[in-house]
Amino acid sequence: MNAENFGSSERLVAAAYVRQGAQGRRGHELLLRALLEQGKCPEDGWDESTIELFLHELAIMDSNNFLGNCGVGEREGRVASGLVARRHYRLIHGIGRSGDISAVQPKAAGSSLLNKLTNSVVLDIIKLAGVRTVTNCFVVPMATGMSLTLCFLTLRHKRPKAKYIIWPRIDQKSCFKSMITAGFEPVVIENVLEGDELRTNIEAVEAKIKALGAENILCVHSTTSCFAPRVPDRLEELAVICAKYDIPHIVNNAYGVQSSKCMHLIQQGARVGRIDAFVQSLDKNFMVPVGGAIIAGFDASFIQEISKMYPGRASASPSLDVLITLLSLGASGYKQLLKERKEMFSYLSSGLKKLADTHNERLLDTPHNPISLAMSLKNLDENNDVAVTQLGSMLFTRQVSGARVVPCGSVQTVNNYTFKGFMSHSNDYPCAYLNAASAIGIKKQDVDVFLKRLDKCLKTSRKEGNKEKTVNEICDSNTGTEQLAK
Ligand SMILES: *Cc1c(COP(=O)(O)O)cnc(C)c1O
C-alpha cells in the first residue's frame, strides 16, 4: 500500500486506524530501506513477515509478474506449476545475462536487485567472519568444486603457458577433480608429519616451483578447512612464495567461514603475500541446501573477471536461500552460531578425549585444526583393517552420520592418479583413526548421543572382533567415498 491507497482506505476505516496501519507498514519499510542503502547484513534478524514482504516486492518488479505483460520471446519466465512458482517466490528469471552472471537483467529488476544485495550482504558477512580487507565476492550457483574450476579457467587466459597446479595434498575428491576438469595437471605435494599433525611442506612447494618454472604453473591451490589430522595449509608462507614467484594463489576455504582461525589465515596470507581468490561452500557455512558457493577476493577486478567467465544465466535459488537465511539470522544470529560452534568444538574435544582414554586410544593432538578431530583406532587396527571399516558401518547403521573412519594404507585411484593411504592425506599415516567435526549448527545433544553410540560400538567391536556382518556397503556422508565392509 502506498500513501494514495492509505488515503482511499480512510473512506472505509477510521483515519486514525489507517494511520496506525500505515505506521505498522513503515516499520517494515524502514528495515528494507536500511538494507537497500547500506547493503549490509542487518544486526538483528528480520521477522518472516518482513522478509516475505520484501520478496514479494522484488518479485513484482520482474516482467513475468507484470499484469499487462505479453511475452513473445523464448525466455519469458513462464512456469507451469504454481507450486514451483511459490517455491521461488515468483522470482523466475534467475540471475545474470548471457555474458555475465553479475550483470543486470533488464527483464528482471527485482531478481537483479536480489542478486546485487545478496553479494553485498555476503561480503559483509565475510568481513565480519574475519577477512576484513576482502573487496569483492559473488554467489555462484555451483558447489565448491565447480567454483574452483571456474577460478582455474579464468586464470588460464592470463597464463597461457601454464599447465600445472601446485596442490598440497588433501584427500577430498572434488577439489582434486576441480583441477582435472579445468584441464590442468595437479602436482601433489605430500604433507609432512609434525607430531600428530599433517602440515604443508613449504620447502617441497618452493622446490617444485623452481623445478617446473613459475610460468608453467597456473597457480598454487591451497586448503584451509580439512579433516584432522591434516591441518589448514600454511597460508602465510604459501602466499609469500606466490608473491615472490608471481604465481596466482587460489584458496579452497570449503567450510572455513565458520572458523575464525581459517578466516584469519586468509586475512594474514593476503596481508603478507598473495591470495587471488578464496572459495567457500554455501551449504557448509550457512546452513542452506547444497548448490552454491561464494568466490571472493582482494582484487575486485579479478573477481569480476571470474564472474564474466561464467557462460550464461544462472539459478537465483542459492542466492535467494542465503539472503533469506542471513536476513532471518541477522549478523548477531550468525555470530551466535559461530560462537556455539566453537563451544561445541571444545565440548566434543574433551568428550572424545575422555572416551579415547577409557578405550586405550588417543585423541590425536591437532591443535591447528579448528573444526575436525581425530581419535586413534590402534587397538582395532592391530587386530585388522576390516575391524576399522566395520566400526564405520556400525556407526552408520546406528544413525551416526559424518563420523568417518580411516583405515591404514587404503589405495585409491582418482582420475589416473593413485593415492596411497587415501583419505588420510598421507602415504603412510602411523595409525587408523576416526574423525568427528564440530560444524556450524551442531547441538550439544549431537555430541552427547554421538559419544554414547561410539562408546557402545567400540565395546561391541572389541568383544565381537569382526563378527558384525550386517552392512555390506556404506557411503561416507562427507567424502562420498564408498567403503566396503565384508
Ligand atoms: C566440500 C569440500 C569441497 C567441495 O565439495 P563440493 O561438493 O564441490 O562443494 C572441496 N574441498 C573440501 C575440503 C571440502 O570439504
Coordinates of N, CA, C and O and ligand atoms in Angstrom, one line a residue, residues 143-146 170 172 174-175 223 225 252 254-255 284, ligand 1:
A143 N 28.5 -25.9 -6.6 CA 29.1 -26.2 -5.4 C 30.6 -25.8 -5.5 O 31.1 -25.3 -6.5
T144 N 31.3 -26.1 -4.4 CA 32.7 -25.6 -4.3 C 33.6 -26.1 -5.4 O 34.4 -25.3 -5.9
G145 N 33.6 -27.4 -5.7 CA 34.5 -27.9 -6.7 C 34.4 -27.2 -8.0 O 35.4 -26.8 -8.6
M146 N 33.1 -27.1 -8.5 CA 33.0 -26.4 -9.8 C 33.3 -25.0 -9.7 O 33.8 -24.4 -10.7
I170 N 45.3 -32.9 -0.1 CA 44.2 -33.1 0.8 C 43.3 -34.1 0.1 O 42.9 -34.0 -1.1
Q172 N 40.3 -35.3 -0.7 CA 38.9 -34.9 -0.9 C 38.8 -34.9 -2.4 O 39.6 -34.2 -3.1
S174 N 36.5 -33.8 -4.7 CA 36.0 -32.7 -5.6 C 37.1 -31.7 -5.8 O 37.2 -31.1 -6.9
C175 N 37.9 -31.4 -4.8 CA 38.9 -30.4 -5.0 C 40.0 -30.9 -6.0 O 40.6 -30.2 -6.8
T223 N 44.4 -25.2 0.8 CA 43.2 -25.6 1.5 C 43.2 -25.1 3.0 O 44.3 -25.3 3.6
S225 N 40.0 -25.5 5.6 CA 39.2 -26.5 6.3 C 39.5 -27.9 5.8 O 39.4 -28.1 4.6
N252 N 41.0 -23.0 -1.3 CA 39.8 -23.7 -1.0 C 39.5 -23.6 0.4 O 40.1 -24.2 1.3
A254 N 36.5 -24.4 1.8 CA 35.2 -25.0 1.8 C 34.3 -24.7 2.9 O 33.2 -24.2 2.8
Y255 N 34.7 -25.1 4.2 CA 33.8 -24.8 5.3 C 34.5 -23.9 6.3 O 34.3 -24.0 7.5
K284 N 27.8 -25.6 3.6 CA 28.6 -25.9 4.7 C 28.8 -24.8 5.7 O 29.1 -25.0 6.9
Ligands
LIG1 C1 33.1 -29.9 0.5 C2 34.5 -29.8 0.1 C3 34.9 -29.5 -1.2 C4 33.9 -29.3 -2.3 O1 32.9 -30.1 -2.4 P1 31.6 -29.6 -3.3 O2 30.7 -30.8 -3.2 O3 32.1 -29.3 -4.6 O4 31.1 -28.4 -2.5 C5 36.2 -29.3 -1.5 N1 37.1 -29.5 -0.6 C6 36.8 -29.7 0.7 C7 37.9 -29.8 1.7 C8 35.5 -29.9 1.1 O5 35.2 -30.2 2.4

